Coordinates of C-alpha atoms in Angstrom, one line a residue:
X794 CA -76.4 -122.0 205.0
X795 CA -75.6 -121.9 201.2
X796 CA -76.9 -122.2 198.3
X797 CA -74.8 -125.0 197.1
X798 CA -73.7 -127.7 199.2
X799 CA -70.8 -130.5 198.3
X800 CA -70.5 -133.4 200.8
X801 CA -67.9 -136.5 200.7
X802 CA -68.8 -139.6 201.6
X803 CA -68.1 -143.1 201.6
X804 CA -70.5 -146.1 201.2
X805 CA -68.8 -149.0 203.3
X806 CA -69.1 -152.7 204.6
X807 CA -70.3 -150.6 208.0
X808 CA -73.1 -148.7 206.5
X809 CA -77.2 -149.5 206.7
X810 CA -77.7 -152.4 204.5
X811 CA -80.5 -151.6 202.0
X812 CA -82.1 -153.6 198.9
X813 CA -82.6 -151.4 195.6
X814 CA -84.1 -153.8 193.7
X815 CA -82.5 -157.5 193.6
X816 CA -79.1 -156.4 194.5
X817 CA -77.8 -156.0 198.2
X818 CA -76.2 -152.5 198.6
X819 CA -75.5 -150.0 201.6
X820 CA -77.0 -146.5 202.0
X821 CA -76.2 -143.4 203.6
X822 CA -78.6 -140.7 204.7
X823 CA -79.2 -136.7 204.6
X824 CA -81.6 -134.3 206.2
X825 CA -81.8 -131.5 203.7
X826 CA -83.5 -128.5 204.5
X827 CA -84.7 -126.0 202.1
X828 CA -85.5 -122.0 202.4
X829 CA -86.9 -121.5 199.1
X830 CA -90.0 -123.6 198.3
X831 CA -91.6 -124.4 194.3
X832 CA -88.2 -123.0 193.0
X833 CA -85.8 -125.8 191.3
X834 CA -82.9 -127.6 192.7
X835 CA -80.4 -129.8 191.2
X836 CA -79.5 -133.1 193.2
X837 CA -76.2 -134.8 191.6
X838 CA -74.2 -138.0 192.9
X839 CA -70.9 -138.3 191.6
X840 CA -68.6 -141.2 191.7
X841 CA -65.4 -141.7 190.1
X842 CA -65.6 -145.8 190.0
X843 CA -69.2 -145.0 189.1
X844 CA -68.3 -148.7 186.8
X845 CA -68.3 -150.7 189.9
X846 CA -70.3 -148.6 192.0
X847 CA -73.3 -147.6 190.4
X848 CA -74.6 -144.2 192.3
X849 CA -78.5 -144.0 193.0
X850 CA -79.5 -141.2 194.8
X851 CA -83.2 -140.7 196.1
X852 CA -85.1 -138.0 198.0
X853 CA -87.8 -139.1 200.8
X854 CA -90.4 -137.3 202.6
X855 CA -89.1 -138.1 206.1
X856 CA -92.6 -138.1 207.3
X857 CA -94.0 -140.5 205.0
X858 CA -91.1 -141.9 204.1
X859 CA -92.3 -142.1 200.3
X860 CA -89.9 -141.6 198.0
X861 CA -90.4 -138.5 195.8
X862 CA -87.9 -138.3 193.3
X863 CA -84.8 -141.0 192.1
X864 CA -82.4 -140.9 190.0
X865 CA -80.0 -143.8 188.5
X866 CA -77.8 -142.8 185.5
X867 CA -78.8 -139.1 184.2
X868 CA -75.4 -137.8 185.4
X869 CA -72.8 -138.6 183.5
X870 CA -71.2 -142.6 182.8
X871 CA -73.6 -144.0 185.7
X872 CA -73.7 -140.7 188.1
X873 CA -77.2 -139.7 188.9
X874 CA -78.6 -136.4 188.7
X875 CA -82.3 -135.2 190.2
X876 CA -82.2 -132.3 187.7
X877 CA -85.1 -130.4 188.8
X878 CA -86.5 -131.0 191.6
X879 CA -89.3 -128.6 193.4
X880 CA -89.4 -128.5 197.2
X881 CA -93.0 -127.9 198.6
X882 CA -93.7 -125.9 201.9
X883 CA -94.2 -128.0 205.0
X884 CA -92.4 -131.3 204.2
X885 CA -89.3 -132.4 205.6
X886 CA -86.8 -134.1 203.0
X887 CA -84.1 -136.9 203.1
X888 CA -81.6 -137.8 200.6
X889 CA -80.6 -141.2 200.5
X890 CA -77.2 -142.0 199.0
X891 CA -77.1 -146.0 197.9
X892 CA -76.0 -147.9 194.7
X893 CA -77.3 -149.8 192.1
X894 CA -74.8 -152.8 192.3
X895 CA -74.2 -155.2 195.4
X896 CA -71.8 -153.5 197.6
X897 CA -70.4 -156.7 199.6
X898 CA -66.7 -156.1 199.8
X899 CA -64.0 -154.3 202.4
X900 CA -63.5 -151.7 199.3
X901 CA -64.7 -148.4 200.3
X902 CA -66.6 -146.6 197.5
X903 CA -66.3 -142.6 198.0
X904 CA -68.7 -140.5 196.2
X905 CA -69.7 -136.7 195.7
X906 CA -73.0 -135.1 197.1
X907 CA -74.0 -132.0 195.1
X908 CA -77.2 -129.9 195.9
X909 CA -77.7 -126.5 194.4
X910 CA -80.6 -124.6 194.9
X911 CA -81.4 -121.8 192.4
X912 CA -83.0 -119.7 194.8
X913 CA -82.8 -119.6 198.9
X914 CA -80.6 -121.7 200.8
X915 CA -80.1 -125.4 201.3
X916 CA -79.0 -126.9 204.8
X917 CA -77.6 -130.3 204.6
X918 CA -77.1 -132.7 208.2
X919 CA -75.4 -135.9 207.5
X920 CA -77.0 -138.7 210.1
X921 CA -74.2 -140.3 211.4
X922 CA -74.7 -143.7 212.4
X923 CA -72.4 -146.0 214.1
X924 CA -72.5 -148.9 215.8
X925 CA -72.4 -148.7 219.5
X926 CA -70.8 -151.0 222.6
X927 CA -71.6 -155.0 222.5
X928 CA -74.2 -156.1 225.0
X929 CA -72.7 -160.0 226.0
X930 CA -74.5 -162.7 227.9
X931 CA -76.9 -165.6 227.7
X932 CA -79.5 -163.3 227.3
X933 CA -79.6 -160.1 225.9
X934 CA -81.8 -157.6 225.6
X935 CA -82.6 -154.1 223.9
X936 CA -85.7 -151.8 224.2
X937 CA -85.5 -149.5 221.1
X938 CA -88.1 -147.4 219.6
X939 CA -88.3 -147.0 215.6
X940 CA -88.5 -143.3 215.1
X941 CA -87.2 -140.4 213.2
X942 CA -84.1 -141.4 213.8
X943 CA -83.7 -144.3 212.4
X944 CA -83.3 -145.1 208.6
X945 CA -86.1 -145.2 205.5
X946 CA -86.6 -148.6 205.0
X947 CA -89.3 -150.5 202.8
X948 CA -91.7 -153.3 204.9
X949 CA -89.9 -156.7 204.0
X950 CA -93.4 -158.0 203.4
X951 CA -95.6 -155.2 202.0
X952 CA -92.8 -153.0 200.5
X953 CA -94.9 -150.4 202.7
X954 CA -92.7 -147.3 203.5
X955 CA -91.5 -148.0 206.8
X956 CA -88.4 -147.3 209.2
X957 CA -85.3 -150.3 210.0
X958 CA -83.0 -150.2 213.2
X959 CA -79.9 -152.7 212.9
X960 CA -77.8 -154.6 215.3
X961 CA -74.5 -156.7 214.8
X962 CA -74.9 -159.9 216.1
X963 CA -72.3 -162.6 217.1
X964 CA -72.1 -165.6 218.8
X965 CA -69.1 -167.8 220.3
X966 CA -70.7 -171.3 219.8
X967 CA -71.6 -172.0 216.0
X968 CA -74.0 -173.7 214.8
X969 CA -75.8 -174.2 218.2
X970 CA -79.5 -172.5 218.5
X971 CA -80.3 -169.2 219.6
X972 CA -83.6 -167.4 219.9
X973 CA -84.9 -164.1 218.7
X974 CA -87.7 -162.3 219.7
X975 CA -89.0 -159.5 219.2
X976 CA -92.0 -157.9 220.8
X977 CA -94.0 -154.6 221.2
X978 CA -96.5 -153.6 223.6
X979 CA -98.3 -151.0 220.9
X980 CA -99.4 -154.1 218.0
X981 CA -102.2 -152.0 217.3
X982 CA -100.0 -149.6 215.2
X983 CA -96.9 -151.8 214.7
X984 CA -96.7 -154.7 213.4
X985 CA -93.1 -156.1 214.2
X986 CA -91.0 -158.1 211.7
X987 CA -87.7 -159.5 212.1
X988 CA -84.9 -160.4 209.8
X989 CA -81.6 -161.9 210.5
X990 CA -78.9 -160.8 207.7
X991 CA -75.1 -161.9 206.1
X992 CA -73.6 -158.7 207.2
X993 CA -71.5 -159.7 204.0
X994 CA -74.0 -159.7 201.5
X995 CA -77.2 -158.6 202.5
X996 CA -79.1 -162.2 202.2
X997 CA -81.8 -162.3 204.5
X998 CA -81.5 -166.0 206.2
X999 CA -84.0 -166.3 209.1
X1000 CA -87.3 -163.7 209.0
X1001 CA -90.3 -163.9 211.2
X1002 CA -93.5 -161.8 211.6
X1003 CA -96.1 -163.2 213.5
X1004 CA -94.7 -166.8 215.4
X1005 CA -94.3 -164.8 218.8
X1006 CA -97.8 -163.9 220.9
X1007 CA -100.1 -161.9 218.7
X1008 CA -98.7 -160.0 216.1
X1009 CA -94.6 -160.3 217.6
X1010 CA -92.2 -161.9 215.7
X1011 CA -90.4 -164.9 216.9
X1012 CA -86.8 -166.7 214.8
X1013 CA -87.0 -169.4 217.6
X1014 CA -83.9 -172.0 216.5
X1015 CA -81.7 -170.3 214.4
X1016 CA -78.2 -172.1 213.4
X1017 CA -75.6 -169.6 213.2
X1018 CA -72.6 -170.3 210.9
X1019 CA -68.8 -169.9 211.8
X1020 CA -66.9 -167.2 209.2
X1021 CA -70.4 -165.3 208.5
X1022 CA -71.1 -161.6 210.3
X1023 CA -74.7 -161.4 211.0
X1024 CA -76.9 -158.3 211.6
X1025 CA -80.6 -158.4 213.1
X1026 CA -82.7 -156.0 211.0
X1027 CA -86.0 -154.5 213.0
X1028 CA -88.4 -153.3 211.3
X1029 CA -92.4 -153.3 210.4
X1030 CA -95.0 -154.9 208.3
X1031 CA -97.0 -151.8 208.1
X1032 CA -96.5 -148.0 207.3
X1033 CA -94.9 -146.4 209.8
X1034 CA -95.4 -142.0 209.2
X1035 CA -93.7 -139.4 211.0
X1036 CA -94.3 -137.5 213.9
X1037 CA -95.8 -140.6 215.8
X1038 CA -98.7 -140.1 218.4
X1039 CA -97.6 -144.0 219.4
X1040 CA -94.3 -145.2 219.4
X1041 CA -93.0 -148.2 217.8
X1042 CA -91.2 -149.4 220.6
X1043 CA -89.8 -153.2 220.6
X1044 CA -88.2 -155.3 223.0
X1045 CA -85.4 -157.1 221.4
X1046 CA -84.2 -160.0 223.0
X1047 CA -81.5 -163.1 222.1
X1048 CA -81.1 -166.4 223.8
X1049 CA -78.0 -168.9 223.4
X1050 CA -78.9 -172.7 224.7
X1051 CA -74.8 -172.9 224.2
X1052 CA -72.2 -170.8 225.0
X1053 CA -72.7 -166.4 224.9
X1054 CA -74.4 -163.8 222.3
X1055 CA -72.9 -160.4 222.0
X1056 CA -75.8 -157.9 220.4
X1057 CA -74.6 -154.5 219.3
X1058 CA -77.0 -152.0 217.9
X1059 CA -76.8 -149.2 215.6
X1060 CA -76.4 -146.0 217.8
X1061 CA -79.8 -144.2 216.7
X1062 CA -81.9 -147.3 217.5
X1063 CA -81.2 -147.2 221.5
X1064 CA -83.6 -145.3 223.1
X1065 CA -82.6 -142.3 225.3
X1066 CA -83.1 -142.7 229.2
X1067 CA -85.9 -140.1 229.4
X1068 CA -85.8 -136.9 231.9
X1069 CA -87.9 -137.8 234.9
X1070 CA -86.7 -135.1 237.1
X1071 CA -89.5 -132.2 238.3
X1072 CA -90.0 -129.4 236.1
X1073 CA -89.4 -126.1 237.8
X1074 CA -91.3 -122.7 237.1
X1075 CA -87.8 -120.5 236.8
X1076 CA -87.1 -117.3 235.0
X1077 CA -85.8 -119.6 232.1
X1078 CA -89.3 -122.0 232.2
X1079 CA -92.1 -119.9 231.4
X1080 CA -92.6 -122.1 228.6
X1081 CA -94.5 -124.6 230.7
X1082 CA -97.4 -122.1 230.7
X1083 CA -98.0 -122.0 227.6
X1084 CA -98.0 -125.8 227.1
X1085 CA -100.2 -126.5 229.7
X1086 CA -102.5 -123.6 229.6
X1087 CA -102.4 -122.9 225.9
X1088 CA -101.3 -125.8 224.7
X1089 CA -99.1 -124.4 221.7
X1090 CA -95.3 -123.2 221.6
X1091 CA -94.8 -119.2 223.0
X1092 CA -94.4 -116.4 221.0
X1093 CA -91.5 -114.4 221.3
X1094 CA -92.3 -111.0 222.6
X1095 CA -94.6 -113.4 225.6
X1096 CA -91.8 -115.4 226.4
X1097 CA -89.2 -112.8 226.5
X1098 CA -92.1 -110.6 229.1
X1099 CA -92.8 -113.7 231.2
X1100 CA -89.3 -114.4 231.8
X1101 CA -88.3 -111.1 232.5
X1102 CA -91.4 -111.1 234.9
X1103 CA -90.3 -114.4 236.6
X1104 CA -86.8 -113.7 236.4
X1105 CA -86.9 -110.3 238.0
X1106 CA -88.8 -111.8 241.0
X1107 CA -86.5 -114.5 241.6
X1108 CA -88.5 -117.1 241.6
X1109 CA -87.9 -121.0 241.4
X1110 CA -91.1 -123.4 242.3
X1111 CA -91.1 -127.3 242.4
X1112 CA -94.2 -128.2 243.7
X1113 CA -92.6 -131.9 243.7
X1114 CA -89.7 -130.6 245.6
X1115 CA -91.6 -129.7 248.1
X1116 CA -91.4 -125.5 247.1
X1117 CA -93.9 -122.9 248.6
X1118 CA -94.6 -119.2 247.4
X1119 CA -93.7 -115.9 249.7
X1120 CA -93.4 -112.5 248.7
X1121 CA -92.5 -111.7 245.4
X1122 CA -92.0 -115.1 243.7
X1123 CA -95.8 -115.5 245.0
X1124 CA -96.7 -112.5 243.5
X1125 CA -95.3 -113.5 239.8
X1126 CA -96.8 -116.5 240.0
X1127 CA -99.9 -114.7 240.6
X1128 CA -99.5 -112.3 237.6
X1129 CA -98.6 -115.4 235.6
X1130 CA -101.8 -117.5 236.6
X1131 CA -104.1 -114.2 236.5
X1132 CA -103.1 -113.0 233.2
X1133 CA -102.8 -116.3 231.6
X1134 CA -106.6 -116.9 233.1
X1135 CA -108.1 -113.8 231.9
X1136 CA -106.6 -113.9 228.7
X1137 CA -109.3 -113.5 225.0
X1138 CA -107.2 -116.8 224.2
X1139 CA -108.2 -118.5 227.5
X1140 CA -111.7 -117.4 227.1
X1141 CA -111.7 -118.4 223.1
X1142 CA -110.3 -122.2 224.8
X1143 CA -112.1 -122.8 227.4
X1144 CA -114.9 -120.2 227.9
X1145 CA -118.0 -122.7 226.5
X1146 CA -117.1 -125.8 228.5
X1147 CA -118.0 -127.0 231.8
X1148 CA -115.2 -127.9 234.3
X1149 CA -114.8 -131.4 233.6
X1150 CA -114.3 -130.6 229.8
X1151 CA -111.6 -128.3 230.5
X1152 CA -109.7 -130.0 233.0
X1153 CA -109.4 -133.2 230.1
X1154 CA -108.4 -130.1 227.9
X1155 CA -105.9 -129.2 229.6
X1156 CA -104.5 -132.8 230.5
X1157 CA -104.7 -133.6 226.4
X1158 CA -102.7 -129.8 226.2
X1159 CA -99.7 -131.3 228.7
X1160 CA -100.2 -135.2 228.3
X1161 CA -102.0 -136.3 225.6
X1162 CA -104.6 -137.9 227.8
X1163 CA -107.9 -137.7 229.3
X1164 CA -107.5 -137.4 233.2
X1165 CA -107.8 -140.2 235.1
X1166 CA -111.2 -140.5 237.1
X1167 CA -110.1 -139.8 240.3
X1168 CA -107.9 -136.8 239.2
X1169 CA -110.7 -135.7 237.0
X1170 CA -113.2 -135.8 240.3
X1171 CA -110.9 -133.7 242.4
X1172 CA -109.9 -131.3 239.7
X1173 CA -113.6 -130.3 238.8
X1174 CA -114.9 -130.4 242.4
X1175 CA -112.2 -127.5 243.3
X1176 CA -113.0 -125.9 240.1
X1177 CA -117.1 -126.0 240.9
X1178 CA -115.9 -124.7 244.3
X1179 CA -113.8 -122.1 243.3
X1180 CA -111.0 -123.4 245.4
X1181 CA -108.4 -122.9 242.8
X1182 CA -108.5 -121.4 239.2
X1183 CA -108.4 -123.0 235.7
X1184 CA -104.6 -121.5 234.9
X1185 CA -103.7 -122.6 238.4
X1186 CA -105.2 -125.7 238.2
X1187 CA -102.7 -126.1 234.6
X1188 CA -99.7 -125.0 236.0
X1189 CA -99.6 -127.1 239.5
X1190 CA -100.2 -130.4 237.2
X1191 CA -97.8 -129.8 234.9
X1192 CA -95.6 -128.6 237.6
X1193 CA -96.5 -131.8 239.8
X1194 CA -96.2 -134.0 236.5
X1195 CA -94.8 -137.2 237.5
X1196 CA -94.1 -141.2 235.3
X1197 CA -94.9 -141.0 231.9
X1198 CA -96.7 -137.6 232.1
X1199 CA -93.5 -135.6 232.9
X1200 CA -91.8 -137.5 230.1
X1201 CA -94.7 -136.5 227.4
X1202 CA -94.6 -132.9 229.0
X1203 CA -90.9 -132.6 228.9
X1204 CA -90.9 -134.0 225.5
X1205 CA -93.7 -131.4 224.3
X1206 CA -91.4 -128.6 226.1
X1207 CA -88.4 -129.4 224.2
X1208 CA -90.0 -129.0 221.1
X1209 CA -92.1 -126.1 221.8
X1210 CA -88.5 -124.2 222.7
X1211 CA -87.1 -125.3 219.6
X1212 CA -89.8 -123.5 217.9
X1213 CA -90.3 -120.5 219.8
X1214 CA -86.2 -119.8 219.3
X1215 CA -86.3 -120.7 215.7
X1216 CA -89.1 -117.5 215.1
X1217 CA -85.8 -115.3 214.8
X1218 CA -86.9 -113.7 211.5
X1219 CA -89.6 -110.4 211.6
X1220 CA -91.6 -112.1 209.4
X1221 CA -91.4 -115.7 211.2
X1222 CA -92.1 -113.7 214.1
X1223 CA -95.7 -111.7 212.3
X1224 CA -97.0 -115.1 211.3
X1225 CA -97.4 -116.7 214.1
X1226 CA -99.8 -113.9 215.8
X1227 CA -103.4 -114.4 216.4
X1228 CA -106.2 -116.8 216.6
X1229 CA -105.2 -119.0 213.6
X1230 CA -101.3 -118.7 214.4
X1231 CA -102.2 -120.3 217.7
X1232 CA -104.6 -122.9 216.5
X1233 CA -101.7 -123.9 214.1
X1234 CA -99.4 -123.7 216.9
X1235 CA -101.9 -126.4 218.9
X1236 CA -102.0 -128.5 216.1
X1237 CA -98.5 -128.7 215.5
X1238 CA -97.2 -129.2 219.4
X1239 CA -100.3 -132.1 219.4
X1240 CA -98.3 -134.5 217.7
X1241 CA -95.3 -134.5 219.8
X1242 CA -95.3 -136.1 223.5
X1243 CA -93.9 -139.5 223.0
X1244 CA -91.0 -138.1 220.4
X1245 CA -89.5 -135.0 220.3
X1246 CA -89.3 -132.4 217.1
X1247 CA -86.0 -132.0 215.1
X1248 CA -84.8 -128.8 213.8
X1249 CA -86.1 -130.1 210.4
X1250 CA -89.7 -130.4 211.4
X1251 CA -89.5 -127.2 213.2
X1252 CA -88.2 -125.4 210.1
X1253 CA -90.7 -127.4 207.8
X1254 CA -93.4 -125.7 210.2
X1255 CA -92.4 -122.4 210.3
X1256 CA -92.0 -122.5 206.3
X1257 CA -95.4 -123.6 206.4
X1258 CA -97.2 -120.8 208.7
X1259 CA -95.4 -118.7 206.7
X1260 CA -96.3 -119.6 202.7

């Protein structure tokens, strides 16, 4: 960390191709992360051809990806300068790096990031983004997602802030058709639109929004040209806001009648192959109880116990593996499930609901859904019975968690450890105790299941609880 940060960069014929007003530029991107909130910081971006290429730099609330402050020419010549710019508690920030003029040539036009903070520290993470390996066939296809990784990009239609994967396309028969789709199983919160771009300069020349099923898009007989580089530009009519509790995922697919396509997408627009494998309760995993039970991130001091506990007893439980419990891993998992259960939090939860109510609490805690009615039968029946207990009843599911409910609870478990080691100051560490600490712990973990948190929305949190 530092209170002043200078960053090179480079805007290029490879970059995200953006459009600041007429003119068809290319834009870089920055997570900046602040320490010191209501207290002034200077943004400058420096150029020394600053006659050709015209710096704009831009700050953007990541989550609603709203730009909050712009500059053009303050700086000197036609450098930009934010001069005074306040962070607020609780917001994660990008800076976007782009230029006024058309950037449509092989010259590479370097530039100078400056952000000084006048108090507390500034953390700047540049978000490298490269194109990846060709997929080449008659048919291709790509399942992306548009998420926080992916760049701020204005709706082609509504100018609605939104988010923009790209991918290079090329063909080896011109001017013969090809079709491009692209469709989304979650219309009801994205609306997909499609663009086909000159790679060259920025001219959209096929677009389509609603021409496939519903509300997919559908380019279904475009011509491509021989001597023009073409990129396929995903994006959204509507708003889409960050964290998401339902992913804009696409299908992406292209179809030559003649001859072969090659698709290759930007790197953060590819979807990671998610972690299917069992959870085990381990002296590293104590975490899991907290998700499930709780439903918020750990604290510190009860992590640190319960792994200790679970560590010192050797224990390591897969239900789906096919584990039992003997001797002294049974008896920590006891302690685990009786102090969890008997717990003023558990009580404050749970304590007024019958047992169908809490067994749906606990699924929403670990999957972000109601249980399914059959589940939801057996559950409460053993609960009524007394055949198993409410904090055993949380950990076995989350433990047995299988399909897309291990990949929600993995998902929630990543970022709940990403919090829980990022309380490493004493004061970090006194805010989040007590009823209202855990409440804003719920709240925050709540939004996270189909995505996972950066260290940026973690930090934005923690800010938060603490201002």
């Amino acid at each position: 960390m530092a209170s002043n940060i200078t960053q090179q960069g480079s805007l290029t014929l490879n970059d995200f191709i953006f459009i600041q007003g007429a003119n068809p530029t290319r834009a870089d991107e920055y997570l900046v992360t602040f320490t010191a909130f209501n207290q002034p910081v200077q943004i400058s971006l420096i150029s020394a051809n600053n006659t050709t290429y015209d710096p704009i730099v831009q700050i953007i609330d990541a989550r609603t990806n709203t730009i909050v402050a712009s500059d053009d020419d303050s700086g000197n010549g036609n450098n930009s300068l934010i001069a005074n710019f306040l962070p607020q508690g609780g917001v994660v920030y990008k800076i976007r790096v782009t230029s006024f003029n058309t950037i449509n040539t092989e010259i590479e036009h370097p530039y100078t990031l400056q952000v000084n903070s006048v108090v507390g520290d500034v953390v700047l993470e540049e978000r490298l983004s490269s194109f990846g390996n060709p997929q080449t066939g008659q048919v291709v296809t790509f399942q992306g997602v548009l998420d926080s990784r992916d760049y701020t990009f204005p709706s082609p239609s509504t100018a609605a802030p939104s988010l923009a994967d790209e991918y290079k396309l090329a063909v080896t028969a011109f001017n013969q058709p090809i079709q491009v789709s692209l469709t989304s199983s979650n219309t009801g919160v994205y609306d997909p639109f499609l663009q086909i771009v000159n790679a060259r300069t920025g001219a959209v020349v096929a677009f389509d929004d609603d021409s496939g099923d519903g509300l997919n898009s559908l380019i279904a007989n475009f011509l491509p040209q021989g001597g023009v580089d073409y990129r396929i530009r995903v994006s959204s009519f509507n708003t889409i806001t960050l964290p998401q509790t339902n992913p804009a995922t696409y299908t992406l697919q292209v179809s030559a009648q003649v001859g072969q396509a090659a698709v290759t997408p930007r790197v953060p627009g590819i979807i990671p192959p998610p972690n299917t494998s069992p959870l085990t309760l381990t002296g590293d995993t104590a975490q899991i109880a907290y998700v499930v039970y709780y439903g918020r991130p750990a604290d510190n001091s009860g992590l640190t116990f319960w792994d200790t506990t679970l560590t010192s007893a050797g224990i390591s439980y897969s239900p789906r593996q096919g584990d039992g419990l003997t001797g002294s891993e049974a008896g920590a998992y006891n302690q685990i499930v009786n102090d969890f259960g008997n717990s003023s939090e558990a009580d404050n939860l749970f304590g007024q609901l019958n047992n169908r109510d809490k067994v749906n609490k606990v699924y929403n805690f670990a999957f972000n859904r109601n249980a399914e009615q059959e589940g939801l039968n057996y559950w409460a029946e053993r609960l009524d019975s007394g055949a198993i207990t409410l904090a055993n009843f949380a950990l076995e599911i989350g433990l047995g968690a299988q399909g897309d409910d291990i990949i929600a609870l993995r998902n929630k478990l990543t970022s709940a450890d990403l919090f829980t080691n990022s309380l490493d100051l004493p004061e970090e560490r006194a805010a989040y105790s007590g009823e209202s600490a855990a409440l804003f712990g719920r709240n925050w973990l709540s939004d996270f299941g189909t995505t996972v948190s950066t260290q940026a929305w973690v930090d934005a949190a923690i800010s938060s609880l603490v201002s």
